[in-house]
PDB file of C-alpha atoms in Angstrom:
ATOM      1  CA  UNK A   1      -9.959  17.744  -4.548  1.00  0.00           C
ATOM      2  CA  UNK A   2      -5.903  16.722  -4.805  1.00  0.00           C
ATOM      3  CA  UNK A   3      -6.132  14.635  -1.922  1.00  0.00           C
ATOM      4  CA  UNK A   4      -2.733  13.353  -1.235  1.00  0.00           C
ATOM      5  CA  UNK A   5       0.055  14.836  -3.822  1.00  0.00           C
ATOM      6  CA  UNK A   6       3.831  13.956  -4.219  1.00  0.00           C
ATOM      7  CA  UNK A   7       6.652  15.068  -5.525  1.00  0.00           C
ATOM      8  CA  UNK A   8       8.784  15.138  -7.889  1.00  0.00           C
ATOM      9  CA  UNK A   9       6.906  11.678  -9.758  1.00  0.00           C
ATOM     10  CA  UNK A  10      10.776  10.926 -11.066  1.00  0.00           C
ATOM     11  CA  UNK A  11      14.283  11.224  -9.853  1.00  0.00           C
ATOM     12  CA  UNK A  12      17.618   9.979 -10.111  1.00  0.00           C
ATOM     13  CA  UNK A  13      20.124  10.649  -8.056  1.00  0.00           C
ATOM     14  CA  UNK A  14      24.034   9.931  -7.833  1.00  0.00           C
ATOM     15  CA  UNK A  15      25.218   7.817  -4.705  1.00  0.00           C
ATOM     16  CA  UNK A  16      25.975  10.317  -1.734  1.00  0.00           C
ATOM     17  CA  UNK A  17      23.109  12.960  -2.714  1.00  0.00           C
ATOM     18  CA  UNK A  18      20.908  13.863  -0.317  1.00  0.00           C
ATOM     19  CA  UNK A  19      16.941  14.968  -1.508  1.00  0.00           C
ATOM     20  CA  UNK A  20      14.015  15.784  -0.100  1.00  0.00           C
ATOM     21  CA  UNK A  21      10.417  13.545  -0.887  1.00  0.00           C
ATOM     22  CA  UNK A  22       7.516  15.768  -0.539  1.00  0.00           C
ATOM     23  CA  UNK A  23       4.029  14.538   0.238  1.00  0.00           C
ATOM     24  CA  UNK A  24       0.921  17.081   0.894  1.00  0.00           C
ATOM     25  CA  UNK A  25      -2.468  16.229   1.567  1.00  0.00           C
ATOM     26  CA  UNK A  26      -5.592  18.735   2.006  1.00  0.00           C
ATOM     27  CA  UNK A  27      -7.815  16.401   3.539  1.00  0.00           C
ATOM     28  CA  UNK A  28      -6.938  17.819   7.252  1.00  0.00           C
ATOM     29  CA  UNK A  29      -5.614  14.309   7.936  1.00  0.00           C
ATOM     30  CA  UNK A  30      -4.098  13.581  11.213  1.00  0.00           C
ATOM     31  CA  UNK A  31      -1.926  10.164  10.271  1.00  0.00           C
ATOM     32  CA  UNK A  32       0.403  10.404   7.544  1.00  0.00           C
ATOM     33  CA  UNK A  33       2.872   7.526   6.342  1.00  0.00           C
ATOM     34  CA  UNK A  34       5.964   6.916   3.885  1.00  0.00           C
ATOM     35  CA  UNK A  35       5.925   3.173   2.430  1.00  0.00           C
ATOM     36  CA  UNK A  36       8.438   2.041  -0.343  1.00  0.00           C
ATOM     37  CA  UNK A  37       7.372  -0.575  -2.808  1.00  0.00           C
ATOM     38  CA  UNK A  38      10.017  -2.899  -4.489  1.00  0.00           C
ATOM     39  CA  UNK A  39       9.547  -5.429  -6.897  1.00  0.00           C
ATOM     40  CA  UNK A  40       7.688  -8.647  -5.981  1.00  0.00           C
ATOM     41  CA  UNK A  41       7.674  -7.437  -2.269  1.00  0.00           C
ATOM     42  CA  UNK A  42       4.974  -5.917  -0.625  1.00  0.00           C
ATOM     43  CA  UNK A  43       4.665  -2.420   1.098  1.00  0.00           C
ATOM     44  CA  UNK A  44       6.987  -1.528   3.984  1.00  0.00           C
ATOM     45  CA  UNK A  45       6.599   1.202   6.283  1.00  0.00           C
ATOM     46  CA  UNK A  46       9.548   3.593   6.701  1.00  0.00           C
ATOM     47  CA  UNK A  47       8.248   6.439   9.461  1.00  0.00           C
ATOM     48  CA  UNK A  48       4.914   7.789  10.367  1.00  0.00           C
ATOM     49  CA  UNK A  49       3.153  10.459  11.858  1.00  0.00           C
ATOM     50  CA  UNK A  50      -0.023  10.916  13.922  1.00  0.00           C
ATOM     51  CA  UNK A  51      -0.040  13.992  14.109  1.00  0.00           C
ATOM     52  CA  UNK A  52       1.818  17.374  13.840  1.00  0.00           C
ATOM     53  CA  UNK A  53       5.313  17.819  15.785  1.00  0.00           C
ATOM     54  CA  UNK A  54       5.242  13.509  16.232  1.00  0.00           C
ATOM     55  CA  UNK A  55       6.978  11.174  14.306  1.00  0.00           C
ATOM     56  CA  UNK A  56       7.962   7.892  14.652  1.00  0.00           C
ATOM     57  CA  UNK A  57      10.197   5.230  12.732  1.00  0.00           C
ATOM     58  CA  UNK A  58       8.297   2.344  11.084  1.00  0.00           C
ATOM     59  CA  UNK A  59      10.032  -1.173   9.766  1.00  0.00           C
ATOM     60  CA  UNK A  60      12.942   0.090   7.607  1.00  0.00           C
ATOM     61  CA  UNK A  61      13.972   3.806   9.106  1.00  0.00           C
ATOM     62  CA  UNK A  62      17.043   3.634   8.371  1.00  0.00           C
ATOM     63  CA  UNK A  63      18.520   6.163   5.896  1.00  0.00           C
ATOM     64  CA  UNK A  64      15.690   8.274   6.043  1.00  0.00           C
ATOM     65  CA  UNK A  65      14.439  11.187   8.167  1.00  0.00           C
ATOM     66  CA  UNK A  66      10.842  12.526   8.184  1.00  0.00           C
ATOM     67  CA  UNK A  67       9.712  15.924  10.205  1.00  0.00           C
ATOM     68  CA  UNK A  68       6.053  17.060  10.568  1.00  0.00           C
ATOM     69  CA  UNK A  69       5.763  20.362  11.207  1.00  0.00           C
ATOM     70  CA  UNK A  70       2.309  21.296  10.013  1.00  0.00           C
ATOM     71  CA  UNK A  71      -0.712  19.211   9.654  1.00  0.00           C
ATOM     72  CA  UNK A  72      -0.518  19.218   6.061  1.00  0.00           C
ATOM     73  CA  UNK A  73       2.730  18.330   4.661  1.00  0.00           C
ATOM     74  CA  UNK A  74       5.237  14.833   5.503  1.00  0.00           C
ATOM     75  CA  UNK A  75       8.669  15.534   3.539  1.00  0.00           C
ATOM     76  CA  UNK A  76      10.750  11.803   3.460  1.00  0.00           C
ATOM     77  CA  UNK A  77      14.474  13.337   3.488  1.00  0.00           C
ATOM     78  CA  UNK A  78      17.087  10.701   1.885  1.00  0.00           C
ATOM     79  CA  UNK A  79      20.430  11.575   3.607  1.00  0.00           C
ATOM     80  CA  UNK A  80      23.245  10.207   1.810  1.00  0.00           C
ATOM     81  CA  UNK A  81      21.664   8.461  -1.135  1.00  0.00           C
ATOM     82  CA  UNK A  82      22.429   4.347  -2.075  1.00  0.00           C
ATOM     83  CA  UNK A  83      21.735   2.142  -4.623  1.00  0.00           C
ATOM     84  CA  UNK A  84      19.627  -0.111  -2.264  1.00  0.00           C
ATOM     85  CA  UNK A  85      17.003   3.109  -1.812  1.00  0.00           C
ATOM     86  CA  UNK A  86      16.029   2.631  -5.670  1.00  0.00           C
ATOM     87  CA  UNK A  87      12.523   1.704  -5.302  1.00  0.00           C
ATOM     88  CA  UNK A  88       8.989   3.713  -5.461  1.00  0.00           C
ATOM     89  CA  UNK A  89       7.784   5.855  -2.296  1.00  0.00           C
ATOM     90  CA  UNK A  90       4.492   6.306  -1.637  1.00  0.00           C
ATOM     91  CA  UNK A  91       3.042   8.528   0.907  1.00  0.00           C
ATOM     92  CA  UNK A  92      -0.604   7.693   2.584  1.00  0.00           C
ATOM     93  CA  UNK A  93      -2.701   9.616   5.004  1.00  0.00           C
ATOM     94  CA  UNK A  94      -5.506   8.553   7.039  1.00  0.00           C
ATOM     95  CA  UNK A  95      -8.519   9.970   9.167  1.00  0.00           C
ATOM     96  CA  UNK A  96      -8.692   7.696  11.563  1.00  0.00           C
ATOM     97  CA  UNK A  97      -4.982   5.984  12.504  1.00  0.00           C
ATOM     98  CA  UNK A  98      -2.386   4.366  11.081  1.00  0.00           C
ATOM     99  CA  UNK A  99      -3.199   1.609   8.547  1.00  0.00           C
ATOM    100  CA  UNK A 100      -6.939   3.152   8.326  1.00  0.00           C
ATOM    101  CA  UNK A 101      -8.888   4.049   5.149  1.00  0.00           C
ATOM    102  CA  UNK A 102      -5.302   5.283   3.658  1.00  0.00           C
ATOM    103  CA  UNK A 103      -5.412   7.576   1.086  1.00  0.00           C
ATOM    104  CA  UNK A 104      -2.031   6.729  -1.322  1.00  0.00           C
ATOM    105  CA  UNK A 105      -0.341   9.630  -3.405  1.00  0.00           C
ATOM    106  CA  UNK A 106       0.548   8.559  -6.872  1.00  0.00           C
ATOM    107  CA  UNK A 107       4.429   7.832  -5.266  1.00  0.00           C
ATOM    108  CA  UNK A 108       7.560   8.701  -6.163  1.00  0.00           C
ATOM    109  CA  UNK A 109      10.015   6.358  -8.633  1.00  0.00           C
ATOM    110  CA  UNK A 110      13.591   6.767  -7.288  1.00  0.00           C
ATOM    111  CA  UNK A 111      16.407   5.462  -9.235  1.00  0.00           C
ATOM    112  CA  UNK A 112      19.872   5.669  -7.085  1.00  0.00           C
ATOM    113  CA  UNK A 113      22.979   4.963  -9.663  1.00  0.00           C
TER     114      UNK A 113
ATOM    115  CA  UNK B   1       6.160 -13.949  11.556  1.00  0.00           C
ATOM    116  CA  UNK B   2       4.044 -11.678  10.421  1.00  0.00           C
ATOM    117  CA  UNK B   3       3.689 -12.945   6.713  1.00  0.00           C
ATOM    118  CA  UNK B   4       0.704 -12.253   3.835  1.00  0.00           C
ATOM    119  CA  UNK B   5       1.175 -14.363   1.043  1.00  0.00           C
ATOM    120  CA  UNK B   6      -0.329 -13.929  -2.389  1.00  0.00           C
ATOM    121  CA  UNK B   7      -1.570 -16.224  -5.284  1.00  0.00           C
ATOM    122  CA  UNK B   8      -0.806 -15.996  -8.508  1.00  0.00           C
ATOM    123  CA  UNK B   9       1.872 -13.523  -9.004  1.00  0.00           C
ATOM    124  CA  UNK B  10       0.653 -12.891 -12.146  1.00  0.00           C
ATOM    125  CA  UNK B  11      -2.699 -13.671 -14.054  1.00  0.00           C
ATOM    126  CA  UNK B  12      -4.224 -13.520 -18.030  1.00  0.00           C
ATOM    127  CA  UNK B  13      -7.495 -13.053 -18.528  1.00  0.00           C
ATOM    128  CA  UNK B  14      -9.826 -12.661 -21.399  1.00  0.00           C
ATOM    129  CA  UNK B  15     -12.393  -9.660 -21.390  1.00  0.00           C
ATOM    130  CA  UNK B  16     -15.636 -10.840 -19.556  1.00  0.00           C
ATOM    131  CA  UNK B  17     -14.067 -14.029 -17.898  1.00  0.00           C
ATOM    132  CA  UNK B  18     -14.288 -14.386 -14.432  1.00  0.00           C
ATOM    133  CA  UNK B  19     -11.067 -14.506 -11.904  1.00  0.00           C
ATOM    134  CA  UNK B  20     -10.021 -15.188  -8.056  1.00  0.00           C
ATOM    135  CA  UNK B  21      -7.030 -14.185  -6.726  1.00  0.00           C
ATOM    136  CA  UNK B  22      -5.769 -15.772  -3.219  1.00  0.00           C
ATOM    137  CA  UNK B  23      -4.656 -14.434  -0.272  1.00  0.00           C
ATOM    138  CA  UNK B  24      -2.883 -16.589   2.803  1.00  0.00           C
ATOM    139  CA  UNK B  25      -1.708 -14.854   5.869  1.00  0.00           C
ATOM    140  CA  UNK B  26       0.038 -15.564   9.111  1.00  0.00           C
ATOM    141  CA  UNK B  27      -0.595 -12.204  10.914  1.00  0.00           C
ATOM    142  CA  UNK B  28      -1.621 -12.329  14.576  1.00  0.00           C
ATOM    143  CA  UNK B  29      -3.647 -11.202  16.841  1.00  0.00           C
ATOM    144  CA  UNK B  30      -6.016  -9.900  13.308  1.00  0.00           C
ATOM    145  CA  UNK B  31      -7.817  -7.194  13.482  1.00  0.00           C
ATOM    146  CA  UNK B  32      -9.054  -6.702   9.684  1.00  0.00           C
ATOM    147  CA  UNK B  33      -7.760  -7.535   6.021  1.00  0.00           C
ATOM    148  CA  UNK B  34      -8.036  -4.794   2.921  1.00  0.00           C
ATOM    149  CA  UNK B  35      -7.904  -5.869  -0.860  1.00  0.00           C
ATOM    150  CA  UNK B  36      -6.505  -2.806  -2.684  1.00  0.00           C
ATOM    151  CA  UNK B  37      -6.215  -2.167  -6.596  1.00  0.00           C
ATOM    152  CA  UNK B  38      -2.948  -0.796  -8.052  1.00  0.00           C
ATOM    153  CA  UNK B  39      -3.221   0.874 -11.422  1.00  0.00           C
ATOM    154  CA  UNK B  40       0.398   1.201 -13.229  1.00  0.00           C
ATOM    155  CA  UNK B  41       1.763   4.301 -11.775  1.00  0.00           C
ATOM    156  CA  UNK B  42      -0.446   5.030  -8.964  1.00  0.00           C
ATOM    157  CA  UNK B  43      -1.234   4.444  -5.553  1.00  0.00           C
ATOM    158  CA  UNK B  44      -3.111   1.524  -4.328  1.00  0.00           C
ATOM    159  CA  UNK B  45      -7.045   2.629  -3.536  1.00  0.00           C
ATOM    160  CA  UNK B  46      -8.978   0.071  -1.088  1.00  0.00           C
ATOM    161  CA  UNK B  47     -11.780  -2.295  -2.908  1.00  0.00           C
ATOM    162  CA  UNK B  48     -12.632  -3.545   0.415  1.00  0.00           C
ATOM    163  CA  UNK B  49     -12.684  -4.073   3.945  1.00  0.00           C
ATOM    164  CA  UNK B  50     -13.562  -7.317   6.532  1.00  0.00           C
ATOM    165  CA  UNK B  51     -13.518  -7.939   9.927  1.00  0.00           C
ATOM    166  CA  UNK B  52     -12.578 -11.137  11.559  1.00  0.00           C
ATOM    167  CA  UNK B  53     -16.783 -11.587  11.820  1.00  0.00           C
ATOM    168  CA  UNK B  54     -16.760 -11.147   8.070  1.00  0.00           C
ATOM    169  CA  UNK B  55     -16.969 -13.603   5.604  1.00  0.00           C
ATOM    170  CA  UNK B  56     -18.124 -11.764   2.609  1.00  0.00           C
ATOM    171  CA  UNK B  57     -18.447  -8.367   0.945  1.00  0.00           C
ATOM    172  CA  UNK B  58     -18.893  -7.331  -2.375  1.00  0.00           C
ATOM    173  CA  UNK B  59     -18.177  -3.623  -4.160  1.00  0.00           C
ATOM    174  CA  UNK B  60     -19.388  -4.185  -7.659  1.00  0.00           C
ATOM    175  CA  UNK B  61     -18.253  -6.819  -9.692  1.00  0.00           C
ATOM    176  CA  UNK B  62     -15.294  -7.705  -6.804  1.00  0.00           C
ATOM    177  CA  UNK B  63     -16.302  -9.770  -4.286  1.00  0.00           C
ATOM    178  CA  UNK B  64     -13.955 -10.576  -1.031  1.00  0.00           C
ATOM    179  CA  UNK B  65     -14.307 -13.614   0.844  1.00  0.00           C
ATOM    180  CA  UNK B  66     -12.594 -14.096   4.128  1.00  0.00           C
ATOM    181  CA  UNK B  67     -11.944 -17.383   6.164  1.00  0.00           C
ATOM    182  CA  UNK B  68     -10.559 -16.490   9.616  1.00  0.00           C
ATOM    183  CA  UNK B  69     -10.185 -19.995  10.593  1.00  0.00           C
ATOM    184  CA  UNK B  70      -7.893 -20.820   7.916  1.00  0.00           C
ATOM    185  CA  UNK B  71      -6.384 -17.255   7.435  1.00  0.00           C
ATOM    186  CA  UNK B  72      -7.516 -17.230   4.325  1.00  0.00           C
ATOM    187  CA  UNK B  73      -9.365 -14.920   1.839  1.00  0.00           C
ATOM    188  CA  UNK B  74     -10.348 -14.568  -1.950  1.00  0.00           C
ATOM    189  CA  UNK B  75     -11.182 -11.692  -4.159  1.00  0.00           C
ATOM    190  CA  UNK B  76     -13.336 -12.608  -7.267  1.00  0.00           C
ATOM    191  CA  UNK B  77     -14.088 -10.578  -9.988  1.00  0.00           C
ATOM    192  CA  UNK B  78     -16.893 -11.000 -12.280  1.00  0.00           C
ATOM    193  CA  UNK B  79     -17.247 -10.303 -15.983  1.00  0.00           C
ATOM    194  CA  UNK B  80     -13.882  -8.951 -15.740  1.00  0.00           C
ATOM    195  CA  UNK B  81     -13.090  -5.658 -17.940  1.00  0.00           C
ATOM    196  CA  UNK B  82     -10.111  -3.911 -19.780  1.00  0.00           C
ATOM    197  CA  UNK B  83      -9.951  -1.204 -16.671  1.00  0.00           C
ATOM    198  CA  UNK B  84      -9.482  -4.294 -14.393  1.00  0.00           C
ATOM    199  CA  UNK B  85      -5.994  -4.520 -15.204  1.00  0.00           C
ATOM    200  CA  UNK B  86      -3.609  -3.752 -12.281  1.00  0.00           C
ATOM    201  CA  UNK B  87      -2.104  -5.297  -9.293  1.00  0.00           C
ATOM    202  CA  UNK B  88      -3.980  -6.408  -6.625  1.00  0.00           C
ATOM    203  CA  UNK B  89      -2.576  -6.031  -2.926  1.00  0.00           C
ATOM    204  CA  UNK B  90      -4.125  -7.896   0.526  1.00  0.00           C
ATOM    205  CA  UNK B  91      -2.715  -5.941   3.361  1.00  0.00           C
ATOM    206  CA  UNK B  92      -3.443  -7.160   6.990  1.00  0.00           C
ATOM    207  CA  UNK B  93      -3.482  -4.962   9.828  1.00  0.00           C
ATOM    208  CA  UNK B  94      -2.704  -6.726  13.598  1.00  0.00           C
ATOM    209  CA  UNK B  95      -5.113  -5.656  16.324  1.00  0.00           C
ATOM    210  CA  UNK B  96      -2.763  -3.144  18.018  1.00  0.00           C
ATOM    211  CA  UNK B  97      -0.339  -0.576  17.064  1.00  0.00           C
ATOM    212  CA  UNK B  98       0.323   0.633  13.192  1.00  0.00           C
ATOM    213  CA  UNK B  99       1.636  -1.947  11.572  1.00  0.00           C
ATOM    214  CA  UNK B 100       0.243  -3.631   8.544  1.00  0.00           C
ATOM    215  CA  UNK B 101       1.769  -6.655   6.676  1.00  0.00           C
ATOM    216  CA  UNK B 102       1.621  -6.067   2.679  1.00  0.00           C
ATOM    217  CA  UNK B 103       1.430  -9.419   0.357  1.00  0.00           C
ATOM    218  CA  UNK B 104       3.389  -8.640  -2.866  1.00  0.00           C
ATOM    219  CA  UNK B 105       0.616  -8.388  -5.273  1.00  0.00           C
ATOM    220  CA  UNK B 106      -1.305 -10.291  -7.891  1.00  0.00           C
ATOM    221  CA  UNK B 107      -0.721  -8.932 -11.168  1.00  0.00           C
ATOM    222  CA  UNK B 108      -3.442  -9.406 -13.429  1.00  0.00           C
ATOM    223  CA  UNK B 109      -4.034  -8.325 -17.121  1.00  0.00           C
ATOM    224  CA  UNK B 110      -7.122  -8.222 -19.038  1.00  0.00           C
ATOM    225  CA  UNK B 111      -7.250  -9.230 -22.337  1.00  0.00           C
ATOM    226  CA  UNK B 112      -9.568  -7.965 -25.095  1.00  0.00           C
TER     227      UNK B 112
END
């Protein structure tokens, strides 16, 4: 019962590096989200999926690209890393739509130096 | 705009004291409001849901309270415990589309 999983838990990375996020879930959910989480600020959506082959961007997009190729997995690709990405990334699926009875992963703590 | 403002930032409690946290919001049209716990180092998990026809629901020892008129709700906790330590997030969702609006978090620690 992993529900959703991410990886790597901790990473830092030099300005200019690209990486990949990855977020799995095994709960044959159809909507799948990356958030980031900064200090004092709540949640903000950065793309989302409802489904396999269909993305979309969410309220900060930019800097990041997502794909969804199979039902199951949601990598968050950083393109050309900078310090203003340092934050945590959390992945969340849902059943029923975006925003619905998320599941969270445990996220992903990103230091950019 | 969209805003969900939260009450205290931070809170100390003693072990079996009770507590309310406040949440204010300026979301429109609403469609429903979550409270969601945040344990260091992990994701947030839902306590509970209401509807704008809502004005109370309980899940254990956290109750949620919900004014619609004054876009307004409360969650109280009772006899708070050591595991009750965490953040404490009210996320509102809008009536159409996917977005929700996050309020930064209450931060509250349990003392023994």
């Amino acid at each position: 019962n992993a529900g959703v999983t991410q990886t790597p838990k901790f990473q830092v990375l030099k300005t200019g590096q690209s990486m990949t996020l990855q977020c799995a879930q095994d709960m044959n959910h159809e909507y799948m989200s990356w958030y980031r989480q900064d200090p004092g600020m709540g949640l903000r959506l950065i793309h989302y999926s409802v489904g396999a082959g269909i993305t979309d961007q969410g309220e900060v997009p930019n800097g990041y690209n997502v794909s969804r190729s199979t039902t199951e997995d949601f990598p968050l690709r950083l393109l050309s890393a900078a310090p203003s990405q340092t934050s945590v990334y959390f992945c969340a699926s849902s059943y029923s739509g975006i925003g619905d009875g998320y599941t969270f992963g445990s996220g992903t703590r990103l230091t950019v130096v | 705009k969209n805003q969900v403002e939260q009450s205290p930032q931070s809170l100390i409690i003693l072990e079996g004291k009770n507590c309310t946290l406040q949440c204010n919001y300026t979301v429109s049209p609403f469609s429903n409001l979550r409270w969601y716990k945040q344990d260091t180092g992990r994701g947030p998990v839902s306590l509970t849901i209401m509807t704008f026809s809502e004005n109370t629901k309980s899940n254990g020892r956290y109750t949620a309270t919900l004014d619609a008129d004054t876009k307004q709700s409360s969650l109280h906790i009772t006899a708070s415990q050591l595991s009750d330590s965490a953040s404490y997030i009210c996320v509102v969702k809008i009536q159409a589309g996917n977005m929700l609006t996050f309020g930064g978090g209450t931060r509250l620690m349990v003392k023994p």
